[in-house]
Short mmCIF file of C-alpha atoms in Angstrom, two decimals:
data_model
loop_
_atom_site.label_atom_id
_atom_site.label_comp_id
_atom_site.label_asym_id
_atom_site.label_seq_id
_atom_site.Cartn_x
_atom_site.Cartn_y
_atom_site.Cartn_z
CA MET Y 24 -8.44 3.36 -4.88
CA ILE Y 25 -4.74 3.16 -5.82
CA VAL Y 26 -2.09 2.12 -3.28
CA ALA Y 27 1.59 2.35 -4.11
CA LEU Y 28 4.20 0.20 -2.39
CA ILE Y 29 7.91 1.26 -2.68
CA ASP Y 30 10.95 -0.94 -2.06
CA SER Y 31 14.20 -1.68 -3.97
CA GLY Y 32 13.30 -5.35 -4.34
CA LEU Y 33 10.80 -8.04 -3.23
CA GLY Y 34 10.48 -6.85 0.36
CA MET Y 35 7.17 -5.27 -0.54
CA VAL Y 36 5.65 -8.55 -1.74
CA PRO Y 37 4.54 -9.95 1.66
CA THR Y 38 2.69 -6.65 2.52
CA ALA Y 39 1.21 -6.33 -0.96
CA ALA Y 40 -0.05 -9.93 -0.83
CA ARG Y 41 -1.72 -9.29 2.55
CA LEU Y 42 -3.30 -6.14 1.21
CA ARG Y 43 -4.61 -8.13 -1.72
CA HIS Y 44 -6.06 -10.68 0.69
CA LEU Y 45 -7.65 -7.96 2.88
CA ARG Y 46 -8.89 -5.74 0.10
CA PRO Y 47 -8.83 -7.52 -3.28
CA GLU Y 48 -10.53 -4.55 -4.96
CA LEU Y 49 -7.56 -2.24 -4.32
CA ASP Y 50 -5.41 -1.26 -7.31
CA LEU Y 51 -1.81 -1.89 -6.29
CA VAL Y 52 1.21 -0.16 -7.89
CA LEU Y 53 4.46 -2.10 -7.03
CA MET Y 54 7.43 0.25 -7.51
CA MET Y 55 10.74 -1.65 -7.36
CA ASP Y 56 14.24 -0.46 -8.19
CA PRO Y 57 16.26 -3.51 -9.36
CA GLU Y 58 18.80 -1.32 -11.11
CA ASN Y 59 19.90 0.12 -7.78
CA ALA Y 60 19.07 -2.66 -5.32
CA PRO Y 61 19.78 -3.05 -2.56
CA TRP Y 62 19.26 0.44 -1.00
CA GLY Y 63 20.77 -0.47 2.40
CA PRO Y 64 24.48 0.19 1.51
CA LYS Y 65 23.66 3.47 -0.35
CA PRO Y 66 24.30 6.90 1.23
CA ASP Y 67 21.37 8.31 3.09
CA ALA Y 68 21.08 11.36 0.83
CA TRP Y 69 20.87 9.07 -2.27
CA VAL Y 70 18.12 6.90 -0.60
CA VAL Y 71 16.09 9.96 0.28
CA ASP Y 72 16.26 11.35 -3.21
CA ARG Y 73 15.34 7.98 -4.76
CA VAL Y 74 12.46 7.22 -2.43
CA VAL Y 75 11.01 10.70 -2.50
CA GLY Y 76 11.27 10.76 -6.26
CA THR Y 77 9.60 7.38 -6.54
CA ALA Y 78 6.82 8.45 -4.20
CA GLN Y 79 6.11 11.58 -6.27
CA HIS Y 80 5.96 9.38 -9.39
CA ALA Y 81 3.44 7.17 -7.56
CA VAL Y 82 1.20 10.13 -6.87
CA GLU Y 83 1.46 11.19 -10.53
CA LEU Y 84 0.20 7.70 -11.36
CA GLY Y 85 -2.81 8.33 -9.15
CA ALA Y 86 -1.74 6.76 -5.83
CA GLU Y 87 -3.88 7.99 -2.93
CA VAL Y 88 -1.90 6.11 -0.29
CA VAL Y 89 1.85 5.42 -0.33
CA VAL Y 90 3.46 2.55 1.60
CA LEU Y 91 7.14 2.01 2.38
CA PRO Y 92 7.29 -1.71 3.18
CA CYS Y 93 11.08 -1.49 3.57
CA ASN Y 94 13.04 -0.78 6.73
CA THR Y 95 15.82 1.14 4.88
CA ALA Y 96 13.33 3.38 3.07
CA SER Y 97 11.32 3.92 6.28
CA VAL Y 98 14.34 4.68 8.53
CA THR Y 99 16.02 7.01 6.03
CA ALA Y 100 13.27 8.69 3.96
CA LEU Y 101 9.87 8.35 5.65
CA SER Y 102 9.76 11.86 7.08
CA HIS Y 103 11.09 13.31 3.80
CA VAL Y 104 8.36 11.49 1.81
CA ARG Y 105 5.64 12.78 4.13
CA ALA Y 106 6.98 16.39 3.82
CA ALA Y 107 7.21 16.12 0.03
CA LEU Y 108 3.71 14.62 -0.46
CA GLY Y 109 1.88 16.75 2.08
CA GLU Y 110 -0.97 15.89 4.39
CA SER Y 111 -3.36 14.89 1.60
CA VAL Y 112 -1.45 11.66 0.73
CA PRO Y 113 -1.03 9.25 3.73
CA VAL Y 114 2.40 7.56 3.90
CA VAL Y 115 2.73 4.30 5.84
CA GLY Y 116 6.13 3.24 7.05
CA THR Y 117 7.59 0.05 8.41
CA VAL Y 118 8.98 -0.63 11.96
CA PRO Y 119 10.53 -3.99 12.95
CA ALA Y 120 8.19 -5.79 15.33
CA ILE Y 121 10.49 -5.48 18.36
CA LYS Y 122 7.87 -3.95 20.63
CA PRO Y 123 5.32 -6.83 20.39
CA ALA Y 124 8.08 -9.42 20.66
CA ALA Y 125 9.44 -7.81 23.80
CA ALA Y 126 5.91 -7.75 25.33
CA VAL Y 127 5.80 -11.55 25.38
CA SER Y 128 9.43 -12.74 25.33
CA ASP Y 129 12.53 -12.42 27.47
CA ARG Y 130 15.06 -13.77 24.95
CA ILE Y 131 14.77 -12.34 21.46
CA ALA Y 132 16.83 -12.48 18.25
CA ILE Y 133 16.50 -9.88 15.56
CA TRP Y 134 17.26 -11.09 12.14
CA ALA Y 135 18.07 -8.27 9.72
CA THR Y 136 20.40 -7.18 6.96
CA ALA Y 137 23.94 -6.17 7.94
CA ALA Y 138 23.08 -2.51 7.44
CA THR Y 139 19.96 -2.61 9.64
CA THR Y 140 21.76 -4.65 12.31
CA ALA Y 141 24.47 -1.99 12.52
CA SER Y 142 22.10 0.94 12.43
CA ALA Y 143 21.49 3.40 15.22
CA TYR Y 144 17.77 3.08 14.44
CA GLN Y 145 17.62 -0.60 15.47
CA ALA Y 146 19.71 0.18 18.51
CA ARG Y 147 17.23 2.82 19.53
CA LEU Y 148 14.24 0.44 19.07
CA ILE Y 149 15.96 -2.14 21.27
CA GLU Y 150 16.72 0.46 23.95
CA GLU Y 151 13.19 1.83 23.87
CA PHE Y 152 11.18 -1.35 23.74
CA ALA Y 153 13.45 -4.25 24.84
CA SER Y 154 16.03 -2.77 27.22
CA ARG Y 155 15.05 -5.31 29.90
CA ARG Y 156 15.17 -8.27 27.57
CA THR Y 157 18.09 -10.36 26.27
CA VAL Y 158 18.39 -9.36 22.57
CA THR Y 159 20.72 -10.89 20.09
CA SER Y 160 21.18 -9.05 16.74
CA VAL Y 161 21.75 -11.48 13.84
CA ALA Y 162 23.12 -10.12 10.55
CA CYS Y 163 21.63 -12.33 7.85
CA HIS Y 164 24.36 -11.89 5.26
CA GLY Y 165 23.09 -12.38 1.69
CA LEU Y 166 19.59 -13.56 2.61
CA ALA Y 167 17.69 -10.59 1.14
CA ASP Y 168 19.78 -10.58 -2.02
CA SER Y 169 19.26 -14.33 -2.48
CA ILE Y 170 15.49 -13.87 -2.06
CA ASP Y 171 15.52 -11.14 -4.68
CA ARG Y 172 17.30 -13.50 -7.13
CA GLY Y 173 15.14 -16.49 -6.26
CA ASP Y 174 18.37 -18.30 -5.44
CA ALA Y 175 17.21 -21.33 -3.44
CA ARG Y 176 20.81 -22.50 -2.55
CA GLY Y 177 21.82 -19.05 -1.40
CA ILE Y 178 18.58 -18.76 0.67
CA SER Y 179 19.21 -22.07 2.40
CA ALA Y 180 22.84 -21.15 3.13
CA ALA Y 181 22.00 -17.77 4.56
CA ILE Y 182 19.18 -19.21 6.75
CA ALA Y 183 21.52 -21.94 8.08
CA ALA Y 184 24.19 -19.33 8.97
CA ALA Y 185 21.58 -17.14 10.79
CA VAL Y 186 20.28 -20.18 12.72
CA ALA Y 187 23.80 -21.00 13.73
CA ALA Y 188 24.19 -17.41 15.03
CA THR Y 189 20.93 -17.49 16.99
CA PRO Y 190 21.08 -18.62 20.72
CA ASP Y 191 19.55 -22.06 21.32
CA ASP Y 192 17.32 -20.64 24.15
CA VAL Y 193 15.75 -17.84 22.05
CA GLU Y 194 11.93 -17.51 22.52
CA SER Y 195 11.18 -15.14 19.66
CA ILE Y 196 12.66 -14.01 16.41
CA VAL Y 197 11.89 -10.66 14.88
CA MET Y 198 12.27 -10.51 11.13
CA GLY Y 199 13.79 -7.07 10.72
CA CYS Y 200 13.82 -7.21 6.92
CA THR Y 201 10.62 -7.23 4.90
CA HIS Y 202 12.00 -9.87 2.53
CA TYR Y 203 12.29 -12.61 5.06
CA PRO Y 204 8.55 -13.55 5.43
CA LEU Y 205 8.79 -14.83 1.78
CA VAL Y 206 10.85 -17.74 3.10
CA LEU Y 207 9.16 -18.07 6.48
CA GLU Y 208 8.38 -21.73 6.10
CA GLU Y 209 11.98 -22.65 5.45
CA ILE Y 210 13.14 -20.45 8.31
CA VAL Y 211 10.64 -22.02 10.75
CA SER Y 212 11.68 -25.52 9.61
CA GLN Y 213 15.19 -24.87 10.85
CA LEU Y 214 14.16 -23.68 14.26
CA PRO Y 215 12.70 -25.27 17.49
CA SER Y 216 8.90 -25.58 17.26
CA ASP Y 217 8.40 -23.27 20.22
CA VAL Y 218 10.08 -20.23 18.79
CA THR Y 219 7.55 -17.47 17.93
CA MET Y 220 8.12 -15.42 14.73
CA PHE Y 221 7.35 -11.74 14.42
CA ASP Y 222 7.19 -9.70 11.23
CA SER Y 223 5.78 -6.34 10.28
CA ALA Y 224 3.91 -7.15 7.05
CA GLU Y 225 0.56 -7.84 8.79
CA ALA Y 226 0.76 -4.66 10.89
CA VAL Y 227 1.76 -2.56 7.87
CA ALA Y 228 -1.05 -4.01 5.75
CA ASN Y 229 -3.57 -3.34 8.51
CA GLN Y 230 -2.37 0.22 8.94
CA THR Y 231 -2.61 0.76 5.23
CA VAL Y 232 -6.24 -0.45 5.21
CA ARG Y 233 -7.04 2.04 8.00
CA ARG Y 234 -5.43 4.86 5.98
CA VAL Y 235 -7.35 3.75 2.85
CA ASP Y 236 -10.65 3.93 4.83
CA GLU Y 237 -9.77 7.33 6.10
CA VAL Y 238 -9.10 8.64 2.58
CA GLY Y 239 -12.52 7.33 1.63
CA SER Y 240 -12.04 7.42 -2.09
CA SER Y 241 -15.23 7.33 -4.21
CA SER Y 242 -13.52 4.72 -6.46
CA SER Y 243 -13.03 1.30 -4.87
CA GLY Y 244 -10.66 0.02 -7.57
CA THR Y 245 -10.66 -3.03 -9.82
CA GLY Y 246 -7.95 -5.20 -8.20
CA ARG Y 247 -5.32 -4.44 -10.88
CA VAL Y 248 -1.67 -4.87 -9.98
CA SER Y 249 0.81 -2.86 -12.03
CA VAL Y 250 4.64 -3.03 -11.71
CA TRP Y 251 7.28 -0.37 -12.20
CA LEU Y 252 10.96 -1.32 -12.41
CA SER Y 253 13.40 1.55 -11.78
CA GLY Y 254 10.86 4.06 -13.17
CA VAL Y 255 9.73 1.95 -16.19
CA GLU Y 256 6.50 0.00 -16.31
CA GLY Y 257 7.28 -3.71 -16.52
CA GLU Y 258 6.33 -7.11 -15.20
CA LEU Y 259 6.56 -8.81 -11.82
CA PRO Y 260 10.08 -10.24 -11.62
CA VAL Y 261 10.27 -13.95 -12.31
CA SER Y 262 12.05 -14.43 -8.98
CA ALA Y 263 8.89 -13.16 -7.18
CA GLN Y 264 6.83 -15.81 -8.85
CA ARG Y 265 8.62 -18.60 -6.93
CA TYR Y 266 6.94 -17.41 -3.73
CA ARG Y 267 3.32 -17.99 -2.75
CA GLU Y 268 2.80 -14.31 -2.20
CA GLY Y 269 4.23 -13.42 -5.60
CA LYS Y 270 1.88 -15.94 -7.32
CA LEU Y 271 -1.06 -14.27 -5.53
CA LEU Y 272 -0.08 -10.91 -6.87
CA LEU Y 273 0.54 -12.27 -10.35
CA GLU Y 274 -3.19 -13.07 -10.63
CA GLY Y 275 -3.90 -9.34 -10.72
CA VAL Y 276 -0.97 -8.11 -12.91
CA GLY Y 277 -2.17 -6.21 -16.02
CA ALA Y 278 -5.79 -7.37 -15.65
CA ASP Y 279 -8.85 -6.01 -13.96
CA GLN Y 280 -10.37 -8.32 -11.44
CA HIS Y 281 -14.22 -8.08 -11.33
#
């Protein structure tokens, strides 16, 4: 069973690592686009073409389930990918965990990229699921880019700025960018101990496993992890290897796990 994950950078890594933990036998195809990252500032039509083309390539490589562990890709291109691939290939998207946070918290902060923070999509989610809550949107300038580069100083500076922009009485923080769980420990260390963190990686991984089971492939897979960089087969970026989740994935890169 081959599962493809598509994102411009390292935002897919938390979801991929959780999949590897849940189903180590799955063959994972990590399709990144470092030449064009980040996708957030790009025109919608460009993102749609890029994501749909990458998804079609993934299916050509044998992917039976396609995952978009990226808010930009999901918001902009999810419906287009589903239309292009048809009903035979399940496509799993990503939604920021605003609904579960609003179910247990009155005061919520949503940390996201500048593009997502300003998006009508996030505004709709807040209106739909958290209209009776106090919600603060925090644009985490440079955090995702610093994570992609493995820039420890840039990560620390971006987290400090986001913490400063977060109200002191916040009860929950929603990580509205799939990159941020890679530095969860550092984020948590800068916040009061009673703040609850919400991210979408676990939910996306669980939904992917459900779709894998529905497909019911006769081949269980060998646990191999392959990496494609802007359409060319390559290696897991060195910056990914500084994170615990990246190290977990590296164990399966280019080798069958029996």
